[in-house]
Amino acid sequence: MPKSIPRTYSSYSRDALSLLGGLIRIARKAGKFTAQEVAERAGISRGLLQRIEKGDPKCEIGVVFEVATLLGLKLYDADQATLVGHLRHTEEKLTLLPKSVRKTTRAVDDDF
Amino acid sequence: MPKSIPRTYSSYSRDALSLLGGLIRIARKAGKFTAQEVAERAGISRGLLQRIEKGDPKCEIGVVFEVATLLGLKLYDADQATLVGHLRHTEEKLTLLPKSVRKTTRAVDDDF
DNA sequence: TACTTATGGTTCGTATATAGAACATAATTA
DNA sequence: TAATTATGTTCTATATACGAACCATAAGTA
């Protein structure tokens, strides 16, 4: 990690992070859990939970998802399709697509 | 970080991560982008993009969201409510809830 | 009011995720 | 088929997220 380039995020991503963090906070308060309790059950520090609830982009996604799951949040609004169904669908799509994305194929008619 | 406790993830979280990574990969291939291209546009390394597409829990959530956004994925299936609307709703809920979760209030009738 | 507890914000040391390069393999094209 | 390119994987050095221990403030309770 030689270069230290500060990361930038689109407003959409930041909004999504804030939303997810806010939902987590709401779920925690709705369940009458203290930050300490949730942090312990999730196996993380209270400080990290605070960052998660704030929507800090620099958190492990696995931990964020785990906390959300712990509090009963649905990560994927499975209105009709279940998560597993979604996964199966994903795999199907992947098998149909070419395994490598071949670029402009440096062909002959490139000299126009 | 003195102690090194390996993190554990619920199957639901792992499925969600795999799903998100798979959707990202599908979107990338559908758009005919090479991993190199997407990584460059996202300002990350190709190796990190691979881990993201694999659903590695130990990635910054901000980067994952950013890549997803870059490829046009909707992080929150805004069937009816927009993201911003969701956010407003979140804030409303938060203002209604007590700001601190007060625990069992260590009262008198605790000696049963 | 005073008391208790939750929350928010530091700082510091360390475990670890990351970038970058290198290499091998797989996949597509001519 | 050969040639080219994408992908997958491993390695090392470094930037940084994390846990832990603080303190200050806010918020709920008696």
PDB file of N, CA and C (backbone and C1' of nucleotides) in Angstrom, chain B residues 1-2 4 44-46 48 51 58-60 99 101-103, chain C residues 4-7 13-23:
ATOM      1  N   MET B   1      -5.425  -3.416  18.843  1.00  0.00           N
ATOM      2  CA  MET B   1      -6.042  -4.703  18.469  1.00  0.00           C
ATOM      3  C   MET B   1      -5.233  -5.867  19.025  1.00  0.00           C
ATOM      4  N   PRO B   2      -5.120  -5.941  20.288  1.00  0.00           N
ATOM      5  CA  PRO B   2      -4.301  -6.958  20.944  1.00  0.00           C
ATOM      6  C   PRO B   2      -4.784  -8.366  20.657  1.00  0.00           C
ATOM      7  N   SER B   4      -6.717 -11.369  18.828  1.00  0.00           N
ATOM      8  CA  SER B   4      -7.081 -11.690  17.454  1.00  0.00           C
ATOM      9  C   SER B   4      -8.157 -12.758  17.449  1.00  0.00           C
ATOM     10  N   ILE B  44      -9.533   1.320  -7.096  1.00  0.00           N
ATOM     11  CA  ILE B  44      -9.067   0.226  -6.252  1.00  0.00           C
ATOM     12  C   ILE B  44      -8.229  -0.727  -7.096  1.00  0.00           C
ATOM     13  N   SER B  45      -7.623  -1.692  -6.451  1.00  0.00           N
ATOM     14  CA  SER B  45      -6.809  -2.656  -7.167  1.00  0.00           C
ATOM     15  C   SER B  45      -7.692  -3.786  -7.705  1.00  0.00           C
ATOM     16  N   ARG B  46      -7.157  -4.443  -8.717  1.00  0.00           N
ATOM     17  CA  ARG B  46      -7.905  -5.539  -9.316  1.00  0.00           C
ATOM     18  C   ARG B  46      -8.131  -6.668  -8.317  1.00  0.00           C
ATOM     19  N   LEU B  48      -8.578  -6.409  -5.119  1.00  0.00           N
ATOM     20  CA  LEU B  48      -9.676  -6.076  -4.212  1.00  0.00           C
ATOM     21  C   LEU B  48     -11.014  -6.298  -4.893  1.00  0.00           C
ATOM     22  N   ARG B  51     -11.932  -9.846  -4.690  1.00  0.00           N
ATOM     23  CA  ARG B  51     -12.424 -10.240  -3.370  1.00  0.00           C
ATOM     24  C   ARG B  51     -13.859  -9.765  -3.174  1.00  0.00           C
ATOM     25  N   LYS B  58     -14.329  -9.147   4.494  1.00  0.00           N
ATOM     26  CA  LYS B  58     -13.361  -8.196   5.023  1.00  0.00           C
ATOM     27  C   LYS B  58     -12.973  -7.141   3.992  1.00  0.00           C
ATOM     28  N   CYS B  59     -13.963  -6.480   3.465  1.00  0.00           N
ATOM     29  CA  CYS B  59     -13.726  -5.358   2.557  1.00  0.00           C
ATOM     30  C   CYS B  59     -14.444  -4.141   3.124  1.00  0.00           C
ATOM     31  N   GLU B  60     -13.915  -2.986   2.851  1.00  0.00           N
ATOM     32  CA  GLU B  60     -14.591  -1.778   3.287  1.00  0.00           C
ATOM     33  C   GLU B  60     -15.952  -1.692   2.611  1.00  0.00           C
ATOM     34  N   LYS B  99     -33.315   8.861  23.193  1.00  0.00           N
ATOM     35  CA  LYS B  99     -31.950   9.010  22.701  1.00  0.00           C
ATOM     36  C   LYS B  99     -30.983   8.063  23.404  1.00  0.00           C
ATOM     37  N   VAL B 101     -30.865   4.325  25.588  1.00  0.00           N
ATOM     38  CA  VAL B 101     -31.587   3.131  26.008  1.00  0.00           C
ATOM     39  C   VAL B 101     -31.258   2.854  27.460  1.00  0.00           C
ATOM     40  N   ARG B 102     -32.192   3.126  28.316  1.00  0.00           N
ATOM     41  CA  ARG B 102     -31.941   2.967  29.744  1.00  0.00           C
ATOM     42  C   ARG B 102     -32.213   1.520  30.151  1.00  0.00           C
ATOM     43  N   LYS B 103     -31.224   0.924  30.785  1.00  0.00           N
ATOM     44  CA  LYS B 103     -31.339  -0.504  31.105  1.00  0.00           C
ATOM     45  C   LYS B 103     -32.027  -0.726  32.422  1.00  0.00           C
TER      46      LYS B 103
ATOM     47  P    DT C   4     -25.052   6.647  42.367  1.00  0.00           P
ATOM     48  O5'  DT C   4     -25.524   6.033  40.977  1.00  0.00           O
ATOM     49  C5'  DT C   4     -26.901   5.693  40.792  1.00  0.00           C
ATOM     50  C4'  DT C   4     -27.169   5.413  39.324  1.00  0.00           C
ATOM     51  C3'  DT C   4     -26.060   4.620  38.626  1.00  0.00           C
ATOM     52  O3'  DT C   4     -26.619   3.532  37.937  1.00  0.00           O
ATOM     53  C1'  DT C   4     -26.575   6.585  37.405  1.00  0.00           C
ATOM     54  P    DT C   5     -25.720   2.330  37.389  1.00  0.00           P
ATOM     55  O5'  DT C   5     -25.868   2.566  35.831  1.00  0.00           O
ATOM     56  C5'  DT C   5     -27.180   2.735  35.280  1.00  0.00           C
ATOM     57  C4'  DT C   5     -27.100   3.379  33.918  1.00  0.00           C
ATOM     58  C3'  DT C   5     -26.083   2.745  32.962  1.00  0.00           C
ATOM     59  O3'  DT C   5     -26.729   2.470  31.745  1.00  0.00           O
ATOM     60  C1'  DT C   5     -25.836   5.065  32.984  1.00  0.00           C
ATOM     61  P    DA C   6     -26.093   1.452  30.694  1.00  0.00           P
ATOM     62  O5'  DA C   6     -26.355   2.238  29.342  1.00  0.00           O
ATOM     63  C5'  DA C   6     -27.586   2.928  29.162  1.00  0.00           C
ATOM     64  C4'  DA C   6     -27.402   4.030  28.127  1.00  0.00           C
ATOM     65  C3'  DA C   6     -26.613   3.602  26.911  1.00  0.00           C
ATOM     66  O3'  DA C   6     -27.298   3.973  25.729  1.00  0.00           O
ATOM     67  C1'  DA C   6     -25.606   5.511  27.914  1.00  0.00           C
ATOM     68  P    DT C   7     -26.752   3.529  24.308  1.00  0.00           P
ATOM     69  O5'  DT C   7     -25.954   4.816  23.833  1.00  0.00           O
ATOM     70  C5'  DT C   7     -26.613   6.083  23.873  1.00  0.00           C
ATOM     71  C4'  DT C   7     -25.609   7.198  23.735  1.00  0.00           C
ATOM     72  C3'  DT C   7     -24.708   7.101  22.495  1.00  0.00           C
ATOM     73  O3'  DT C   7     -25.014   8.174  21.633  1.00  0.00           O
ATOM     74  C1'  DT C   7     -23.502   7.758  24.452  1.00  0.00           C
ATOM     75  P    DG C  13       1.714   3.897  21.821  1.00  0.00           P
ATOM     76  O5'  DG C  13       1.538   2.329  21.568  1.00  0.00           O
ATOM     77  C5'  DG C  13       0.999   1.502  22.598  1.00  0.00           C
ATOM     78  C4'  DG C  13       0.452   0.213  22.009  1.00  0.00           C
ATOM     79  C3'  DG C  13       1.407  -0.500  21.042  1.00  0.00           C
ATOM     80  O3'  DG C  13       1.356  -1.898  21.294  1.00  0.00           O
ATOM     81  C1'  DG C  13      -0.638  -0.042  19.956  1.00  0.00           C
ATOM     82  P    DT C  14       2.329  -2.873  20.503  1.00  0.00           P
ATOM     83  O5'  DT C  14       1.314  -3.622  19.536  1.00  0.00           O
ATOM     84  C5'  DT C  14       0.161  -4.249  20.102  1.00  0.00           C
ATOM     85  C4'  DT C  14      -0.796  -4.677  19.005  1.00  0.00           C
ATOM     86  C3'  DT C  14      -0.182  -5.553  17.906  1.00  0.00           C
ATOM     87  O3'  DT C  14      -1.104  -6.570  17.577  1.00  0.00           O
ATOM     88  C1'  DT C  14      -1.287  -3.745  16.939  1.00  0.00           C
ATOM     89  P    DA C  15      -0.531  -8.052  17.278  1.00  0.00           P
ATOM     90  O5'  DA C  15      -1.668  -8.620  16.299  1.00  0.00           O
ATOM     91  C5'  DA C  15      -3.028  -8.605  16.718  1.00  0.00           C
ATOM     92  C4'  DA C  15      -3.943  -8.242  15.544  1.00  0.00           C
ATOM     93  C3'  DA C  15      -3.801  -9.157  14.313  1.00  0.00           C
ATOM     94  O3'  DA C  15      -5.095  -9.470  13.830  1.00  0.00           O
ATOM     95  C1'  DA C  15      -3.443  -6.906  13.696  1.00  0.00           C
ATOM     96  P    DT C  16      -5.229 -10.536  12.656  1.00  0.00           P
ATOM     97  O5'  DT C  16      -5.468  -9.596  11.395  1.00  0.00           O
ATOM     98  C5'  DT C  16      -6.418  -8.538  11.498  1.00  0.00           C
ATOM     99  C4'  DT C  16      -6.406  -7.688  10.241  1.00  0.00           C
ATOM    100  C3'  DT C  16      -6.196  -8.464   8.940  1.00  0.00           C
ATOM    101  O3'  DT C  16      -6.977  -7.868   7.937  1.00  0.00           O
ATOM    102  C1'  DT C  16      -4.641  -6.766   9.070  1.00  0.00           C
ATOM    103  P    DA C  17      -8.023  -8.742   7.108  1.00  0.00           P
ATOM    104  O5'  DA C  17      -8.594  -7.679   6.068  1.00  0.00           O
ATOM    105  C5'  DA C  17      -9.079  -6.446   6.545  1.00  0.00           C
ATOM    106  C4'  DA C  17      -8.691  -5.301   5.623  1.00  0.00           C
ATOM    107  C3'  DA C  17      -8.847  -5.612   4.142  1.00  0.00           C
ATOM    108  O3'  DA C  17      -9.323  -4.443   3.477  1.00  0.00           O
ATOM    109  C1'  DA C  17      -6.580  -5.096   4.604  1.00  0.00           C
ATOM    110  P    DT C  18      -9.747  -4.573   1.948  1.00  0.00           P
ATOM    111  O5'  DT C  18      -8.536  -3.882   1.184  1.00  0.00           O
ATOM    112  C5'  DT C  18      -8.243  -2.511   1.445  1.00  0.00           C
ATOM    113  C4'  DT C  18      -6.875  -2.160   0.916  1.00  0.00           C
ATOM    114  C3'  DT C  18      -6.667  -2.459  -0.574  1.00  0.00           C
ATOM    115  O3'  DT C  18      -6.729  -1.252  -1.318  1.00  0.00           O
ATOM    116  C1'  DT C  18      -4.750  -3.044   0.768  1.00  0.00           C
ATOM    117  P    DA C  19      -6.663  -1.285  -2.892  1.00  0.00           P
ATOM    118  O5'  DA C  19      -5.114  -1.067  -3.202  1.00  0.00           O
ATOM    119  C5'  DA C  19      -4.483   0.109  -2.733  1.00  0.00           C
ATOM    120  C4'  DA C  19      -3.034   0.144  -3.167  1.00  0.00           C
ATOM    121  C3'  DA C  19      -2.811   0.006  -4.667  1.00  0.00           C
ATOM    122  O3'  DA C  19      -1.713   0.832  -5.058  1.00  0.00           O
ATOM    123  C1'  DA C  19      -1.797  -1.818  -3.536  1.00  0.00           C
ATOM    124  P    DG C  20      -1.455   1.103  -6.600  1.00  0.00           P
ATOM    125  O5'  DG C  20      -0.256   0.117  -6.957  1.00  0.00           O
ATOM    126  C5'  DG C  20       0.887   0.058  -6.110  1.00  0.00           C
ATOM    127  C4'  DG C  20       1.707  -1.171  -6.444  1.00  0.00           C
ATOM    128  C3'  DG C  20       1.729  -1.538  -7.938  1.00  0.00           C
ATOM    129  O3'  DG C  20       3.057  -1.440  -8.419  1.00  0.00           O
ATOM    130  C1'  DG C  20       1.370  -3.444  -6.541  1.00  0.00           C
ATOM    131  P    DA C  21       3.351  -1.644  -9.989  1.00  0.00           P
ATOM    132  O5'  DA C  21       4.142  -3.025 -10.022  1.00  0.00           O
ATOM    133  C5'  DA C  21       5.075  -3.314  -8.980  1.00  0.00           C
ATOM    134  C4'  DA C  21       5.306  -4.806  -8.901  1.00  0.00           C
ATOM    135  C3'  DA C  21       5.493  -5.493 -10.257  1.00  0.00           C
ATOM    136  O3'  DA C  21       6.721  -6.191 -10.279  1.00  0.00           O
ATOM    137  C1'  DA C  21       3.937  -6.674  -8.910  1.00  0.00           C
ATOM    138  P    DA C  22       7.294  -6.752 -11.672  1.00  0.00           P
ATOM    139  O5'  DA C  22       7.175  -8.337 -11.513  1.00  0.00           O
ATOM    140  C5'  DA C  22       7.541  -8.951 -10.277  1.00  0.00           C
ATOM    141  C4'  DA C  22       6.845 -10.286 -10.155  1.00  0.00           C
ATOM    142  C3'  DA C  22       6.855 -11.119 -11.437  1.00  0.00           C
ATOM    143  O3'  DA C  22       7.711 -12.243 -11.272  1.00  0.00           O
ATOM    144  C1'  DA C  22       4.713 -11.120 -10.369  1.00  0.00           C
ATOM    145  P    DC C  23       8.111 -13.091 -12.602  1.00  0.00           P
ATOM    146  O5'  DC C  23       6.998 -14.237 -12.646  1.00  0.00           O
ATOM    147  C5'  DC C  23       6.787 -15.063 -11.483  1.00  0.00           C
ATOM    148  C4'  DC C  23       5.479 -15.810 -11.613  1.00  0.00           C
ATOM    149  C3'  DC C  23       5.291 -16.543 -12.946  1.00  0.00           C
ATOM    150  O3'  DC C  23       5.491 -17.945 -12.763  1.00  0.00           O
ATOM    151  C1'  DC C  23       3.286 -15.455 -12.177  1.00  0.00           C
TER     152       DC C  23
END
